[in-house]
Amino acid sequence: MDRQQTEKDDEASGQGRPTLKTLAFMTGLGVTTVSRALKDAPEIGAETRRRVQLVAKQIGYRPNRAGVRLRTGKTNVISLVLNTEREIMSFVSDIIYGVSEVIADTPYHLIVTPYSRSQDPLDPIRYLVETGSADGVIISRTQPNDPRARYMLERGIPFATHGRTDMGLIHPYHDFDNYAFAAEAVRHLAGIGRRRLALLAPPVELTYHSHTLNGFTDALSDVGASEIPFNTVSIDHSIEQIRMRTAQLMRREARPDGFVSSAAAATLAIVAGIEDAGLKLGRDVDVVSKQSSDLLHLFRRELLVVNENFRLAGAELARSVLGWIGGAAPGSLQSLSMPTEVLAYRRD
Amino acid sequence: MDRQQTEKDDEASGQGRPTLKTLAFMTGLGVTTVSRALKDAPEIGAETRRRVQLVAKQIGYRPNRAGVRLRTGKTNVISLVLNTEREIMSFVSDIIYGVSEVIADTPYHLIVTPYSRSQDPLDPIRYLVETGSADGVIISRTQPNDPRARYMLERGIPFATHGRTDMGLIHPYHDFDNYAFAAEAVRHLAGIGRRRLALLAPPVELTYHSHTLNGFTDALSDVGASEIPFNTVSIDHSIEQIRMRTAQLMRREARPDGFVSSAAAATLAIVAGIEDAGLKLGRDVDVVSKQSSDLLHLFRRELLVVNENFRLAGAELARSVLGWIGGAAPGSLQSLSMPTEVLAYRRD
DNA sequence: GTGACAATCTGTAACGTTTCAGTATATAGA
DNA sequence: TCTATATACTGAAACGTTACAGATTGTCAC
């Protein structure tokens, strides 16, 4: 091309980040054609398509996110909404990695949207929806009647919940089968002769509280064991509180000889409380606990554990949201993860 | 206004998200004026400015991020770059919350950019810089000669490192004083009569390896204690490896009577290894460990701990990056956090 | 040779914002 | 009265992308 370059061409060949204009200039095509060629539109010639895609790869073209977002409204963002105070620590890192793993070879970015104790949990969701900051949202600490899920369902924004709701509304979720966990835990404790069991449950407002509780009580009556009430604390309480309440409980006549604990950190507190009361784990009392990283058996080898894989949860949740964004039916994007067997690390 | 509305006015008063056009229509001003009024530009009348800002607040106007980003290149995004395999678990959640806390009342969003073992750590940085995906970056696992810091310094993109570099280049950082930690740990162990000390250090490639090691050896010669080499493992190794190596070490003649451990999870493994060898914590050997959440004393009450606050680190790092973006001198955005005293939970 | 049609490509406008280069109006200086 | 200057405002253009509505070919039937 020996014609004189216009200003526009000049700009297009400049050394900034390549844009569609750059590609159009290089291939001698129009911007529109280039745009369509890159997304395999049908009305572009096979030869042209290949040429454009080749050049694009060569010069490392990457669509400008702001351009796409402004024009189409598509943000290519997934938001993970987290409670800054109450979220389980290993949950945060594992779920992030799980999500990351899945969105790694997609154009999606992961943004973390935190909210604190003081705030209405709906606040961050409202913010996201009102500002159109994400194509999809992942929430945790799901409640049976969850205003956040309802809100997003009403506005038609794709989301997935970690944990189920119970509102008669259909949406993607991933959940761990806490009913099965609690039931299995009770059965295991009964199997080693424990008869008076206490449950350290999730906080009442979360859906998996009742799942856990139901699994616990159903299995209790199955095996003919009895419950020692322990509902002055939940896994949301501080380590100190749980420890104190456990010690209190263990000093009573009718103390439990078995615990089921829904969280690893809480289990540390339970054990401390047990020992505060002068009792011994594995002899006076056994504890079955969920854990998400394989550390509890180092703590006390007598501990009985069930593993919950948060990384898997993150991956599943991400898949669900992406699926919904991609047009799949929300009802087809629900998954439940089964607990492992109760693992004993005791070596006698 | 009883004149017939034009199409544009119609659109502007529509119920979509309010834009500058909406505000312009409502106030009867031009878009430009509205834009300037909102950012307190000098050539706007005081009365007009107030009126515009009032209306903006009333209807909940929020600037469209894509619009701003496309026009100005400003992303209003901070990226936290994390290694999906090697990052300390509590670090991830705490640092995220620390960062969140600081950017909460700014327009910034936090995106998490992960990379895995297999990748060059420079990959995610290159991606961010090439695609202009963030205004600022936070990296961890900092090395003395860190290619990522060098790369970003060359391109002039604001960042902060968790940990220092040693390249003679100036950039914002936040670091925990690991020299002081290790020295203090050694002194404490010496104070309770321990003489043969082993160090479980961070991986050699990270800057704080040598900080820790120097603090350790300097204090050793101060107090006249000796080092039992324990450098076949680092805190990056698996729990099993550390446990095995510790047990091995403790079965030797010249075994240590004191440990300094740079990470809480690793400490669990050390203790397990000690007990595997049939020895008792607090009697045969003492262990000083860093921890970021207050759980180690529940694990074994004999453990000696020093707390490292990752949430604070996250907040400091965020402040640093924002400061740099805001034009502050990089050299003025460096901070070092002092270790607490060694805390003993033992109650005899 | 004409019309119809498919195949392939293209220019323009728009998304919401900021910047540039103005345009009006009022005030003051001569 | 005229010009200069400051004050307060405005339209047009641009960032990079996609959607819409053409435009230009070539092929084929008749």
JSON list of C-alpha atoms in Angstrom, two decimals, chain B residues 189-298:
[
{"chain": "B", "resi": 189, "resn": "LEU", "atom": "CA", "xyz": [14.03, -19.92, 74.53]},
{"chain": "B", "resi": 190, "resn": "ALA", "atom": "CA", "xyz": [17.45, -19.16, 75.93]},
{"chain": "B", "resi": 191, "resn": "GLY", "atom": "CA", "xyz": [15.75, -17.46, 78.86]},
{"chain": "B", "resi": 192, "resn": "ILE", "atom": "CA", "xyz": [14.00, -20.69, 79.78]},
{"chain": "B", "resi": 193, "resn": "GLY", "atom": "CA", "xyz": [17.22, -22.64, 79.50]},
{"chain": "B", "resi": 194, "resn": "ARG", "atom": "CA", "xyz": [17.10, -23.92, 75.95]},
{"chain": "B", "resi": 195, "resn": "ARG", "atom": "CA", "xyz": [20.51, -24.16, 74.33]},
{"chain": "B", "resi": 196, "resn": "ARG", "atom": "CA", "xyz": [20.28, -26.15, 71.12]},
{"chain": "B", "resi": 197, "resn": "LEU", "atom": "CA", "xyz": [17.82, -24.52, 68.78]},
{"chain": "B", "resi": 198, "resn": "ALA", "atom": "CA", "xyz": [16.40, -25.45, 65.41]},
{"chain": "B", "resi": 199, "resn": "LEU", "atom": "CA", "xyz": [14.70, -23.10, 62.97]},
{"chain": "B", "resi": 200, "resn": "LEU", "atom": "CA", "xyz": [11.86, -24.00, 60.65]},
{"chain": "B", "resi": 201, "resn": "ALA", "atom": "CA", "xyz": [12.33, -21.18, 58.19]},
{"chain": "B", "resi": 202, "resn": "PRO", "atom": "CA", "xyz": [10.37, -19.79, 55.27]},
{"chain": "B", "resi": 203, "resn": "PRO", "atom": "CA", "xyz": [11.44, -21.10, 51.85]},
{"chain": "B", "resi": 204, "resn": "VAL", "atom": "CA", "xyz": [14.88, -19.85, 50.83]},
{"chain": "B", "resi": 205, "resn": "GLU", "atom": "CA", "xyz": [13.74, -17.94, 47.78]},
{"chain": "B", "resi": 206, "resn": "LEU", "atom": "CA", "xyz": [11.63, -15.51, 49.78]},
{"chain": "B", "resi": 207, "resn": "THR", "atom": "CA", "xyz": [13.17, -12.42, 51.27]},
{"chain": "B", "resi": 208, "resn": "TYR", "atom": "CA", "xyz": [11.99, -13.08, 54.76]},
{"chain": "B", "resi": 209, "resn": "HIS", "atom": "CA", "xyz": [13.90, -16.33, 54.82]},
{"chain": "B", "resi": 210, "resn": "SER", "atom": "CA", "xyz": [17.15, -14.47, 55.36]},
{"chain": "B", "resi": 211, "resn": "HIS", "atom": "CA", "xyz": [15.54, -11.94, 57.67]},
{"chain": "B", "resi": 212, "resn": "THR", "atom": "CA", "xyz": [14.37, -14.78, 59.84]},
{"chain": "B", "resi": 213, "resn": "LEU", "atom": "CA", "xyz": [17.63, -16.66, 59.57]},
{"chain": "B", "resi": 214, "resn": "ASN", "atom": "CA", "xyz": [19.69, -13.59, 60.43]},
{"chain": "B", "resi": 215, "resn": "GLY", "atom": "CA", "xyz": [17.58, -12.81, 63.46]},
{"chain": "B", "resi": 216, "resn": "PHE", "atom": "CA", "xyz": [17.92, -16.39, 64.52]},
{"chain": "B", "resi": 217, "resn": "THR", "atom": "CA", "xyz": [21.69, -16.70, 64.17]},
{"chain": "B", "resi": 218, "resn": "ASP", "atom": "CA", "xyz": [22.46, -13.22, 65.49]},
{"chain": "B", "resi": 219, "resn": "ALA", "atom": "CA", "xyz": [20.49, -13.89, 68.65]},
{"chain": "B", "resi": 220, "resn": "LEU", "atom": "CA", "xyz": [22.01, -17.35, 68.93]},
{"chain": "B", "resi": 221, "resn": "SER", "atom": "CA", "xyz": [25.50, -15.92, 69.22]},
{"chain": "B", "resi": 222, "resn": "ASP", "atom": "CA", "xyz": [24.24, -13.17, 71.54]},
{"chain": "B", "resi": 223, "resn": "VAL", "atom": "CA", "xyz": [22.92, -15.68, 74.01]},
{"chain": "B", "resi": 224, "resn": "GLY", "atom": "CA", "xyz": [25.59, -18.25, 73.35]},
{"chain": "B", "resi": 225, "resn": "ALA", "atom": "CA", "xyz": [23.24, -20.97, 72.17]},
{"chain": "B", "resi": 226, "resn": "SER", "atom": "CA", "xyz": [23.89, -23.22, 69.21]},
{"chain": "B", "resi": 227, "resn": "GLU", "atom": "CA", "xyz": [21.99, -24.08, 66.07]},
{"chain": "B", "resi": 228, "resn": "ILE", "atom": "CA", "xyz": [20.81, -27.55, 65.21]},
{"chain": "B", "resi": 229, "resn": "PRO", "atom": "CA", "xyz": [20.48, -27.42, 61.42]},
{"chain": "B", "resi": 230, "resn": "PHE", "atom": "CA", "xyz": [16.99, -28.11, 60.21]},
{"chain": "B", "resi": 231, "resn": "ASN", "atom": "CA", "xyz": [17.02, -26.89, 56.65]},
{"chain": "B", "resi": 232, "resn": "THR", "atom": "CA", "xyz": [15.84, -29.94, 54.77]},
{"chain": "B", "resi": 233, "resn": "VAL", "atom": "CA", "xyz": [12.34, -28.55, 55.13]},
{"chain": "B", "resi": 234, "resn": "SER", "atom": "CA", "xyz": [10.70, -25.14, 55.11]},
{"chain": "B", "resi": 235, "resn": "ILE", "atom": "CA", "xyz": [7.23, -23.97, 56.02]},
{"chain": "B", "resi": 236, "resn": "ASP", "atom": "CA", "xyz": [6.29, -24.53, 52.38]},
{"chain": "B", "resi": 237, "resn": "HIS", "atom": "CA", "xyz": [6.67, -28.28, 52.76]},
{"chain": "B", "resi": 238, "resn": "SER", "atom": "CA", "xyz": [3.74, -30.51, 53.46]},
{"chain": "B", "resi": 239, "resn": "ILE", "atom": "CA", "xyz": [2.60, -31.22, 56.98]},
{"chain": "B", "resi": 240, "resn": "GLU", "atom": "CA", "xyz": [3.64, -34.84, 56.53]},
{"chain": "B", "resi": 241, "resn": "GLN", "atom": "CA", "xyz": [7.15, -33.96, 55.39]},
{"chain": "B", "resi": 242, "resn": "ILE", "atom": "CA", "xyz": [7.74, -31.56, 58.24]},
{"chain": "B", "resi": 243, "resn": "ARG", "atom": "CA", "xyz": [6.37, -34.04, 60.74]},
{"chain": "B", "resi": 244, "resn": "MET", "atom": "CA", "xyz": [8.59, -36.82, 59.43]},
{"chain": "B", "resi": 245, "resn": "ARG", "atom": "CA", "xyz": [11.73, -34.68, 59.35]},
{"chain": "B", "resi": 246, "resn": "THR", "atom": "CA", "xyz": [11.04, -33.40, 62.82]},
{"chain": "B", "resi": 247, "resn": "ALA", "atom": "CA", "xyz": [10.61, -36.89, 64.21]},
{"chain": "B", "resi": 248, "resn": "GLN", "atom": "CA", "xyz": [13.82, -37.92, 62.47]},
{"chain": "B", "resi": 249, "resn": "LEU", "atom": "CA", "xyz": [15.66, -34.98, 63.96]},
{"chain": "B", "resi": 250, "resn": "MET", "atom": "CA", "xyz": [14.30, -35.60, 67.44]},
{"chain": "B", "resi": 251, "resn": "ARG", "atom": "CA", "xyz": [15.50, -39.19, 67.42]},
{"chain": "B", "resi": 252, "resn": "ARG", "atom": "CA", "xyz": [19.09, -38.14, 66.94]},
{"chain": "B", "resi": 253, "resn": "GLU", "atom": "CA", "xyz": [21.64, -37.74, 69.72]},
{"chain": "B", "resi": 254, "resn": "ALA", "atom": "CA", "xyz": [22.18, -34.08, 69.09]},
{"chain": "B", "resi": 255, "resn": "ARG", "atom": "CA", "xyz": [18.55, -33.14, 69.01]},
{"chain": "B", "resi": 256, "resn": "PRO", "atom": "CA", "xyz": [17.32, -29.62, 69.56]},
{"chain": "B", "resi": 257, "resn": "ASP", "atom": "CA", "xyz": [15.69, -28.58, 72.81]},
{"chain": "B", "resi": 258, "resn": "GLY", "atom": "CA", "xyz": [14.01, -25.64, 71.18]},
{"chain": "B", "resi": 259, "resn": "PHE", "atom": "CA", "xyz": [12.28, -24.76, 67.90]},
{"chain": "B", "resi": 260, "resn": "VAL", "atom": "CA", "xyz": [11.48, -21.53, 66.22]},
{"chain": "B", "resi": 261, "resn": "SER", "atom": "CA", "xyz": [8.71, -21.93, 63.67]},
{"chain": "B", "resi": 262, "resn": "SER", "atom": "CA", "xyz": [7.67, -19.38, 61.08]},
{"chain": "B", "resi": 263, "resn": "ALA", "atom": "CA", "xyz": [4.13, -20.63, 60.55]},
{"chain": "B", "resi": 264, "resn": "ALA", "atom": "CA", "xyz": [1.30, -22.00, 62.62]},
{"chain": "B", "resi": 265, "resn": "ALA", "atom": "CA", "xyz": [0.37, -24.97, 60.42]},
{"chain": "B", "resi": 266, "resn": "ALA", "atom": "CA", "xyz": [4.00, -26.04, 60.32]},
{"chain": "B", "resi": 267, "resn": "THR", "atom": "CA", "xyz": [4.09, -25.84, 64.09]},
{"chain": "B", "resi": 268, "resn": "LEU", "atom": "CA", "xyz": [1.35, -28.43, 64.33]},
{"chain": "B", "resi": 269, "resn": "ALA", "atom": "CA", "xyz": [3.55, -30.71, 62.27]},
{"chain": "B", "resi": 270, "resn": "ILE", "atom": "CA", "xyz": [6.60, -30.01, 64.39]},
{"chain": "B", "resi": 271, "resn": "VAL", "atom": "CA", "xyz": [4.71, -30.87, 67.56]},
{"chain": "B", "resi": 272, "resn": "ALA", "atom": "CA", "xyz": [3.37, -34.03, 65.98]},
{"chain": "B", "resi": 273, "resn": "GLY", "atom": "CA", "xyz": [6.91, -34.98, 64.99]},
{"chain": "B", "resi": 274, "resn": "ILE", "atom": "CA", "xyz": [8.19, -34.29, 68.48]},
{"chain": "B", "resi": 275, "resn": "GLU", "atom": "CA", "xyz": [5.54, -36.53, 69.95]},
{"chain": "B", "resi": 276, "resn": "ASP", "atom": "CA", "xyz": [6.14, -39.19, 67.30]},
{"chain": "B", "resi": 277, "resn": "ALA", "atom": "CA", "xyz": [9.66, -39.40, 68.70]},
{"chain": "B", "resi": 278, "resn": "GLY", "atom": "CA", "xyz": [8.24, -39.98, 72.15]},
{"chain": "B", "resi": 279, "resn": "LEU", "atom": "CA", "xyz": [9.25, -36.61, 73.53]},
{"chain": "B", "resi": 280, "resn": "LYS", "atom": "CA", "xyz": [7.15, -34.09, 75.34]},
{"chain": "B", "resi": 281, "resn": "LEU", "atom": "CA", "xyz": [6.56, -30.46, 74.52]},
{"chain": "B", "resi": 282, "resn": "GLY", "atom": "CA", "xyz": [7.45, -28.17, 77.41]},
{"chain": "B", "resi": 283, "resn": "ARG", "atom": "CA", "xyz": [9.59, -30.81, 79.07]},
{"chain": "B", "resi": 284, "resn": "ASP", "atom": "CA", "xyz": [12.04, -32.03, 76.46]},
{"chain": "B", "resi": 285, "resn": "VAL", "atom": "CA", "xyz": [11.66, -29.21, 74.04]},
{"chain": "B", "resi": 286, "resn": "ASP", "atom": "CA", "xyz": [9.98, -25.84, 73.65]},
{"chain": "B", "resi": 287, "resn": "VAL", "atom": "CA", "xyz": [8.58, -24.31, 70.51]},
{"chain": "B", "resi": 288, "resn": "VAL", "atom": "CA", "xyz": [8.07, -20.66, 69.66]},
{"chain": "B", "resi": 289, "resn": "SER", "atom": "CA", "xyz": [5.79, -20.13, 66.71]},
{"chain": "B", "resi": 290, "resn": "LYS", "atom": "CA", "xyz": [4.30, -17.31, 64.73]},
{"chain": "B", "resi": 291, "resn": "GLN", "atom": "CA", "xyz": [0.55, -17.47, 64.38]},
{"chain": "B", "resi": 292, "resn": "SER", "atom": "CA", "xyz": [-1.99, -15.26, 62.72]},
{"chain": "B", "resi": 293, "resn": "SER", "atom": "CA", "xyz": [-5.05, -16.40, 64.55]},
{"chain": "B", "resi": 294, "resn": "ASP", "atom": "CA", "xyz": [-5.20, -17.16, 68.19]},
{"chain": "B", "resi": 295, "resn": "LEU", "atom": "CA", "xyz": [-5.55, -20.93, 67.99]},
{"chain": "B", "resi": 296, "resn": "LEU", "atom": "CA", "xyz": [-2.20, -22.49, 68.76]},
{"chain": "B", "resi": 297, "resn": "HIS", "atom": "CA", "xyz": [-2.61, -22.25, 72.50]},
{"chain": "B", "resi": 298, "resn": "LEU", "atom": "CA", "xyz": [-5.66, -24.46, 72.22]}
]
